[in-house]
Coordinates of C-alpha atoms and ligand atoms in Angstrom, one line a residue:
M80 CA 2.6 13.8 -19.8
S81 CA 5.7 15.5 -20.6
G82 CA 8.4 14.4 -22.6
G83 CA 10.6 12.1 -20.4
I84 CA 12.0 8.8 -21.3
A85 CA 9.8 7.2 -18.1
A86 CA 6.7 8.2 -20.6
Y87 CA 6.6 4.2 -21.5
K88 CA 5.9 3.6 -17.6
S89 CA 2.8 6.0 -18.0
V90 CA 1.1 3.5 -20.3
S91 CA 1.1 1.1 -17.6
L92 CA -0.6 3.9 -15.3
A93 CA -3.1 4.6 -17.2
R94 CA -3.7 0.7 -17.6
L95 CA -3.9 0.6 -13.6
L96 CA -6.2 3.6 -13.3
T97 CA -8.7 2.4 -16.0
Q98 CA -8.6 -0.9 -14.8
A99 CA -9.4 0.3 -11.3
G100 CA -12.5 2.2 -12.8
A101 CA -11.5 5.6 -13.7
Q102 CA -12.2 7.5 -16.2
V103 CA -8.9 8.4 -17.9
D104 CA -7.8 11.9 -19.9
V105 CA -4.1 11.8 -21.3
V106 CA -2.9 14.9 -22.1
L107 CA 0.4 14.9 -23.7
T108 CA 3.0 17.6 -24.5
R109 CA 4.6 17.9 -27.9
A110 CA 7.7 16.5 -26.3
A111 CA 5.8 13.7 -24.8
L112 CA 4.8 12.6 -28.1
E113 CA 8.3 12.4 -29.3
F114 CA 8.5 9.1 -26.7
V115 CA 5.2 7.8 -27.1
G116 CA 2.2 7.9 -29.5
A117 CA -1.5 9.4 -28.5
I118 CA -2.9 6.0 -29.7
T119 CA -1.5 3.9 -27.3
F120 CA -3.4 5.9 -24.6
E121 CA -6.3 5.6 -26.5
A122 CA -6.1 2.2 -27.1
V123 CA -5.4 1.7 -23.0
T124 CA -8.0 4.2 -21.6
G125 CA -10.7 3.7 -24.1
R126 CA -10.7 7.9 -24.4
Q127 CA -8.9 10.3 -27.0
A128 CA -5.8 11.5 -25.6
L129 CA -5.3 14.8 -26.4
A130 CA -2.1 17.3 -27.4
E131 CA -3.1 20.2 -29.1
I132 CA -4.7 23.4 -27.7
F133 CA -5.1 25.1 -30.9
E134 CA -7.2 22.8 -32.8
P135 CA -10.8 23.9 -34.3
G136 CA -13.1 22.2 -31.6
H137 CA -11.0 21.7 -28.9
A138 CA -10.3 25.5 -27.8
L139 CA -11.9 24.8 -24.4
D140 CA -10.5 21.3 -24.2
H141 CA -8.4 22.6 -21.2
I142 CA -11.0 24.3 -19.2
R143 CA -13.4 21.2 -19.6
L144 CA -10.6 18.7 -18.5
A145 CA -9.7 21.1 -15.4
R146 CA -13.3 21.2 -13.9
E147 CA -13.8 17.2 -14.7
A148 CA -10.6 15.8 -13.1
D149 CA -10.9 14.5 -9.8
V150 CA -6.9 14.6 -9.5
V151 CA -4.5 15.2 -12.0
V152 CA -1.2 13.3 -12.3
V153 CA 1.7 14.8 -14.4
A154 CA 4.0 11.6 -14.9
P155 CA 6.4 12.0 -16.0
A156 CA 7.2 15.4 -15.0
T157 CA 10.3 16.8 -16.5
A158 CA 12.6 19.5 -15.1
D159 CA 11.2 21.6 -17.9
L160 CA 7.4 21.0 -17.6
M161 CA 8.0 21.8 -13.5
A162 CA 9.6 25.2 -14.2
R163 CA 6.9 26.4 -16.7
A164 CA 4.4 25.1 -14.0
A165 CA 6.2 26.7 -11.2
H166 CA 6.0 29.8 -13.4
G167 CA 2.6 29.8 -14.3
H168 CA 3.1 29.2 -17.9
A169 CA 0.1 28.3 -19.9
D170 CA 1.1 28.0 -23.3
D171 CA 0.2 24.5 -24.4
L172 CA -2.8 22.2 -23.3
L173 CA -1.2 20.5 -20.2
T174 CA -0.1 23.9 -18.8
A175 CA -3.1 26.0 -19.5
S176 CA -4.9 22.8 -17.7
L177 CA -3.0 22.6 -14.8
L178 CA -3.8 26.5 -14.2
A179 CA -7.5 26.0 -15.0
T180 CA -7.9 23.3 -12.6
S181 CA -8.9 23.4 -8.8
S182 CA -8.4 19.7 -8.1
T183 CA -5.0 18.2 -6.4
V184 CA -2.3 18.0 -8.7
L185 CA 0.6 15.6 -8.1
F186 CA 3.9 16.0 -10.0
V187 CA 5.8 12.9 -10.4
P188 CA 9.4 14.1 -11.6
A189 CA 12.0 11.9 -13.7
M190 CA 15.2 13.3 -15.0
N191 CA 19.0 12.5 -15.1
D192 CA 20.0 12.7 -11.4
H193 CA 22.2 15.9 -11.9
M194 CA 19.0 17.8 -13.5
W195 CA 17.2 16.7 -10.4
A196 CA 19.7 18.3 -7.9
H197 CA 20.2 21.5 -9.6
P198 CA 19.3 24.5 -7.8
Q199 CA 16.7 25.6 -10.1
T200 CA 14.6 22.3 -10.2
V201 CA 15.2 22.3 -6.2
R202 CA 13.6 25.8 -5.8
N203 CA 11.2 25.1 -8.9
V204 CA 10.0 22.3 -6.7
A205 CA 10.1 23.6 -3.5
H206 CA 7.7 26.5 -4.9
L207 CA 5.4 24.0 -6.6
R208 CA 4.9 22.4 -3.2
E209 CA 4.9 25.9 -1.0
L210 CA 1.8 26.7 -3.6
G211 CA 0.0 23.3 -2.6
Y212 CA 1.1 21.1 -5.2
K213 CA 2.1 17.6 -4.3
V214 CA 5.5 16.3 -5.7
L215 CA 6.6 13.0 -5.1
D216 CA 10.2 12.4 -4.7
P217 CA 11.5 10.3 -7.7
D218 CA 13.1 7.0 -7.0
D219 CA 16.9 6.3 -6.7
G220 CA 17.9 3.8 -9.1
P221 CA 19.2 3.0 -12.7
L222 CA 18.7 6.1 -15.0
A223 CA 18.6 6.2 -18.8
V224 CA 21.3 3.9 -20.6
G225 CA 24.8 5.0 -19.9
E226 CA 23.8 7.5 -17.0
G227 CA 24.3 5.3 -14.1
S228 CA 22.4 5.3 -11.0
G229 CA 20.8 8.2 -8.8
P230 CA 17.6 10.1 -7.8
G231 CA 15.6 11.0 -10.8
R232 CA 13.7 7.8 -11.7
M233 CA 10.2 8.1 -12.2
P234 CA 8.6 5.6 -9.5
E235 CA 6.9 2.6 -10.7
P236 CA 3.2 3.3 -11.8
E237 CA 2.0 0.8 -8.9
T238 CA 3.7 3.6 -6.8
I239 CA 1.8 6.5 -8.4
F240 CA -1.2 4.5 -8.4
A241 CA -1.0 4.3 -4.7
H242 CA -0.9 7.5 -4.5
V243 CA -3.5 8.6 -6.5
G244 CA -5.6 6.1 -4.5
R245 CA -4.5 8.2 -1.1
I246 CA -5.4 11.4 -2.8
L247 CA -8.7 10.1 -3.9
E248 CA -9.8 7.8 -1.1
A249 CA -8.8 10.3 2.1
D250 CA -11.0 9.4 5.0
S251 CA -11.3 11.8 8.1
T252 CA -11.7 8.9 10.7
L253 CA -8.1 7.2 9.8
R254 CA -6.2 10.5 8.0
G255 CA -3.1 10.8 10.2
R256 CA -3.6 7.6 12.6
R257 CA -0.9 5.3 13.4
I258 CA -1.8 2.1 12.1
I259 CA 0.5 -1.3 12.5
V260 CA -0.4 -4.1 10.3
T261 CA 1.5 -7.4 10.9
T262 CA 1.3 -9.8 7.8
G263 CA 2.7 -13.2 6.4
A264 CA 4.2 -16.1 8.0
T265 CA 7.0 -16.3 10.4
R266 CA 9.9 -19.0 10.1
E267 CA 11.8 -20.6 12.9
P268 CA 14.9 -22.3 11.9
V269 CA 15.6 -26.1 12.2
D270 CA 18.8 -25.4 10.7
P271 CA 20.5 -23.3 8.2
V272 CA 18.5 -24.6 5.4
R273 CA 15.2 -25.7 7.2
F274 CA 12.3 -24.2 9.0
L275 CA 9.1 -24.5 10.5
S276 CA 6.2 -22.5 9.1
N277 CA 2.7 -22.4 7.8
H278 CA 0.8 -21.3 4.6
S279 CA 0.2 -17.6 5.4
T280 CA 0.5 -15.8 2.2
G281 CA 0.2 -12.3 3.3
K282 CA -2.6 -11.3 1.1
M283 CA -4.9 -10.3 3.7
G284 CA -2.6 -8.0 5.8
A285 CA -0.9 -6.6 2.4
A286 CA -4.7 -5.3 1.5
V287 CA -5.2 -4.0 4.9
A288 CA -2.4 -2.3 5.1
A289 CA -2.6 -0.6 1.0
A290 CA -5.8 0.2 2.1
A291 CA -5.4 2.0 5.6
W292 CA -2.7 3.9 3.7
R293 CA -5.0 5.0 0.8
R294 CA -7.0 6.2 3.6
G295 CA -4.4 8.6 4.8
A296 CA -3.0 6.6 7.5
D297 CA 0.3 6.5 8.7
V298 CA 0.8 2.9 8.2
T299 CA 3.8 0.3 9.1
L300 CA 3.8 -3.2 7.7
I301 CA 5.3 -5.7 9.8
A302 CA 5.9 -8.6 7.2
G303 CA 7.0 -11.9 7.8
H304 CA 7.2 -14.2 4.9
T305 CA 4.7 -13.8 2.0
D306 CA 4.1 -14.8 -1.4
V307 CA 2.8 -11.6 -2.6
D308 CA 4.4 -8.3 -3.3
L309 CA 3.9 -5.9 -0.3
P310 CA 1.7 -2.6 -1.2
A311 CA 3.9 0.6 -1.9
G312 CA 3.1 3.2 0.4
P313 CA 3.3 1.6 3.8
R314 CA 6.8 1.8 5.8
V315 CA 7.6 -1.9 5.7
I316 CA 9.9 -3.5 8.8
R317 CA 10.7 -7.2 7.9
A318 CA 10.5 -10.1 10.4
D319 CA 11.5 -13.3 9.8
T320 CA 10.7 -15.1 13.2
T321 CA 8.3 -14.7 15.7
A322 CA 11.1 -13.1 18.1
A323 CA 11.8 -10.7 15.3
M324 CA 8.0 -10.1 15.0
A325 CA 7.3 -9.7 18.7
A326 CA 10.0 -7.2 19.0
A327 CA 9.0 -5.1 16.1
V328 CA 5.3 -4.9 17.5
S329 CA 5.9 -3.9 20.9
E330 CA 8.6 -1.3 19.9
E331 CA 5.7 0.2 17.4
I332 CA 2.7 -0.5 19.8
R333 CA 3.5 2.4 22.1
S334 CA 2.8 5.2 19.1
A335 CA 0.2 3.1 17.6
D336 CA -3.7 3.7 17.1
A337 CA -4.4 0.6 16.0
L338 CA -2.7 -2.8 15.6
V339 CA -4.3 -5.1 13.0
M340 CA -2.4 -8.5 14.0
A341 CA -3.2 -10.5 10.2
A342 CA 0.0 -12.3 10.4
A343 CA 0.6 -15.9 11.3
P344 CA 3.5 -16.1 13.6
A345 CA 4.6 -19.7 13.6
D346 CA 3.4 -21.0 17.6
F347 CA 6.3 -23.2 18.1
T348 CA 10.4 -22.9 17.4
V349 CA 13.0 -25.2 17.7
K350 CA 15.1 -25.5 21.2
D351 CA 18.7 -25.2 20.1
A352 CA 18.3 -24.8 16.3
S353 CA 21.6 -26.6 14.9
A354 CA 24.2 -24.8 13.4
T355 CA 25.3 -27.1 10.6
K356 CA 22.5 -29.1 8.3
L357 CA 21.1 -32.2 9.9
K358 CA 22.0 -35.1 8.1
R359 CA 19.6 -38.0 7.2
E360 CA 21.7 -40.2 8.2
G361 CA 22.1 -40.3 12.0
G362 CA 19.8 -37.5 11.7
A363 CA 17.0 -36.2 14.5
S364 CA 13.8 -38.2 14.4
A365 CA 12.2 -35.9 16.6
L366 CA 12.7 -31.6 17.0
D367 CA 12.3 -30.7 20.6
L368 CA 10.0 -27.5 20.3
V369 CA 9.2 -24.6 22.6
E370 CA 6.4 -22.1 22.2
T371 CA 6.9 -18.7 20.7
A372 CA 5.7 -15.5 22.7
D373 CA 2.2 -14.8 21.9
I374 CA 2.9 -11.3 20.6
L375 CA -1.1 -10.0 21.0
K376 CA -1.1 -11.1 24.8
A377 CA 2.2 -9.1 25.1
V378 CA 0.5 -5.9 23.6
S379 CA -2.1 -5.3 26.2
A380 CA 0.8 -3.8 28.6
G381 CA 2.5 -1.5 26.0
R382 CA -0.5 -0.1 24.0
K383 CA -1.7 3.7 23.8
R384 CA -5.0 4.4 25.8
G385 CA -7.6 4.2 23.0
S386 CA -6.2 2.2 20.4
V387 CA -7.8 -0.2 18.8
I388 CA -6.2 -4.1 18.9
V389 CA -7.6 -6.6 16.3
G390 CA -6.6 -10.2 15.8
F391 CA -7.7 -13.0 13.6
A392 CA -8.6 -16.4 14.5
L393 CA -8.1 -19.3 11.9
E394 CA -9.9 -22.1 13.0
T395 CA -10.8 -25.7 11.7
G396 CA -14.3 -26.3 12.8
D397 CA -16.1 -24.7 15.9
A398 CA -14.6 -21.3 14.7
T399 CA -16.9 -18.9 16.8
T400 CA -16.4 -20.3 19.9
R401 CA -13.0 -20.5 19.8
G402 CA -12.6 -17.3 18.0
A403 CA -14.6 -15.5 21.4
E404 CA -12.3 -17.3 23.7
K405 CA -9.3 -16.0 21.9
L406 CA -10.9 -12.3 22.2
R407 CA -11.2 -12.7 25.5
A408 CA -7.9 -14.2 26.6
K409 CA -5.8 -11.7 24.4
N410 CA -7.8 -8.9 25.5
L411 CA -9.0 -7.7 21.9
D412 CA -11.1 -5.1 20.7
M413 CA -12.3 -7.2 17.6
I414 CA -11.4 -10.9 16.3
V415 CA -11.8 -11.7 12.7
V416 CA -12.9 -15.2 12.8
N417 CA -12.4 -17.6 9.9
D418 CA -12.3 -21.5 8.9
Q419 CA -10.0 -23.1 7.1
T420 CA -12.4 -25.6 6.3
E421 CA -14.8 -23.5 4.6
A422 CA -14.5 -23.2 0.6
G423 CA -12.9 -20.0 -0.2
A424 CA -12.0 -19.1 3.6
G425 CA -8.5 -18.9 5.3
F426 CA -5.0 -19.0 3.7
G427 CA -3.9 -18.6 0.1
G428 CA -7.1 -17.9 -1.8
D429 CA -8.3 -14.1 -2.8
T430 CA -11.4 -14.4 -0.7
N431 CA -12.7 -14.9 2.9
R432 CA -15.5 -15.3 4.7
V433 CA -15.1 -14.2 8.5
T434 CA -17.4 -13.4 11.6
L435 CA -16.3 -10.4 13.4
L436 CA -16.6 -10.5 17.4
T437 CA -16.2 -7.5 19.3
R438 CA -15.2 -6.8 23.1
D439 CA -18.6 -5.5 23.4
G440 CA -20.2 -8.9 22.5
K441 CA -21.3 -8.1 19.2
R442 CA -21.6 -10.7 16.5
E443 CA -21.4 -10.3 12.9
D444 CA -21.4 -12.7 10.0
L445 CA -19.9 -11.3 6.9
P446 CA -20.7 -12.7 3.4
L447 CA -18.0 -14.5 1.3
M448 CA -16.0 -11.5 0.0
L449 CA -12.4 -10.2 -1.7
K450 CA -9.8 -9.8 1.3
T451 CA -9.5 -6.6 -0.4
E452 CA -13.4 -5.7 0.3
L453 CA -12.7 -7.2 3.8
A454 CA -10.0 -4.8 4.6
E455 CA -12.2 -1.8 3.7
Q456 CA -14.8 -3.5 5.9
L457 CA -12.2 -4.1 8.6
L458 CA -11.1 -0.2 8.2
D459 CA -14.5 1.1 8.4
R460 CA -15.0 -0.7 11.8
I461 CA -11.5 0.4 13.2
G462 CA -12.3 4.1 12.1
A463 CA -15.6 3.8 14.0
M464 CA -14.2 2.6 16.9
L465 CA -11.1 5.0 17.1
N466 CA -13.8 7.9 16.7
G467 CA -15.9 6.4 19.8
S468 CA -18.8 5.5 17.7
Ligands
CTP220 N1 -0.9 -14.4 17.5 C1 0.1 -13.9 18.1 N2 1.2 -14.3 18.5 C2 1.4 -16.2 18.2 C3 0.5 -16.4 17.6 C4 -0.3 -15.8 17.1 O1 0.0 -12.8 18.3 N3 2.6 -16.2 18.8 C5 -1.8 -13.9 17.0 C6 -2.3 -13.9 15.4 O2 -1.5 -13.1 14.2 C7 -3.8 -13.6 15.5 C8 -4.4 -14.5 16.9 O3 -3.3 -14.3 17.6 O4 -4.0 -12.6 15.1 C9 -4.7 -15.3 16.9 O5 -4.0 -16.2 16.0 P1 -4.2 -17.9 15.9 O6 -3.0 -19.0 15.4 O7 -5.3 -18.7 15.2 O8 -4.3 -18.5 17.7 P2 -3.1 -18.8 18.6 O9 -3.0 -17.9 19.9 O10 -2.0 -19.4 18.2 O11 -3.7 -20.2 19.2 P3 -3.9 -21.8 18.5 O12 -2.8 -21.9 17.5 O13 -3.7 -22.7 19.4 O14 -5.6 -21.6 17.8

């Protein structure tokens, strides 16, 4: 960490990384210590936070840290720190560690918008990138009090955390692959204040999109209504209705290597939805419904050769037989079958219990697991299918 007002956000970053199982060694510049205390990080990481290079007993800290690190994240990276790093300075523990490491280094800039736009900074950032360092673009948003808004704000800890994951989890079977994931429920308007929908929360699709992006895929997440925050990293397209989702999927599918259709698009829409709010008195006692487009059925025509199409089937009993019918009817490579009547499975919860059926007739019954774990299982199989094994 170098010394910027965004340093307070690095406490959350250190906590996120530690909670995810990482061993986090925090190295602070003297300027960073003006903003946050080393003790704060020791409490969050359970490890000694280091700042001094000239301290008896710590002479070789920079070499040890540099060797042990799987990834080095400089957050916040101030204009001054990046200037020093770009010129190979090694006059404190942080810059000396940067020179001594052969691990991937991620700079997360945070500064005033004028400092970010200054030709000196622009040149230093370009030079750091040329040298093989990764430098995130800062967010465009409110800066320090009274400084208005502009590019220079440090990205949120969750975003930095996702980028660290993408560095650590790069997976050769999915790196650079274009993966489309749909998630959540679509909503079909009844009138301007009411809609038809379902209980999908979007957890499963969000988990697949996040994990695919961490593995290095180029991910587009097409999201209906969700109850969860969408993951940092993937490009997001919002699709409120089944028709909007169908349009987005048919556009994206043409260049996609894989589609994971985890969304629950509404199957019916209201014919001639009312332009004004329906009134209780004299109001409708029945709605005239028409079927929406079956998005998966339509992708067959537009898909790229060799692409992998994965659907879901949420049933309430007799799940495997119905799932097998959907696999065939929708011409899928794999279907993830789950049963809403089973404990811990289906919409809403953090877990699922699924059966995987594939085009070649194989069946796999997976145990109950977190949706985040199931996402990894699905991506292992999609990666293998894409690579012909
Ligand atoms: N699906 C779709 N387009 C729709 C509805 C569903 O592409 N209009 C997709 C879902 O995203 C899922 C798969 O089709 O991947 C199966 O969804 P499901 O609701 O189980 O099946 P339906 O085809 O809607 O059949 P039914 O509701 O009659 O069980």
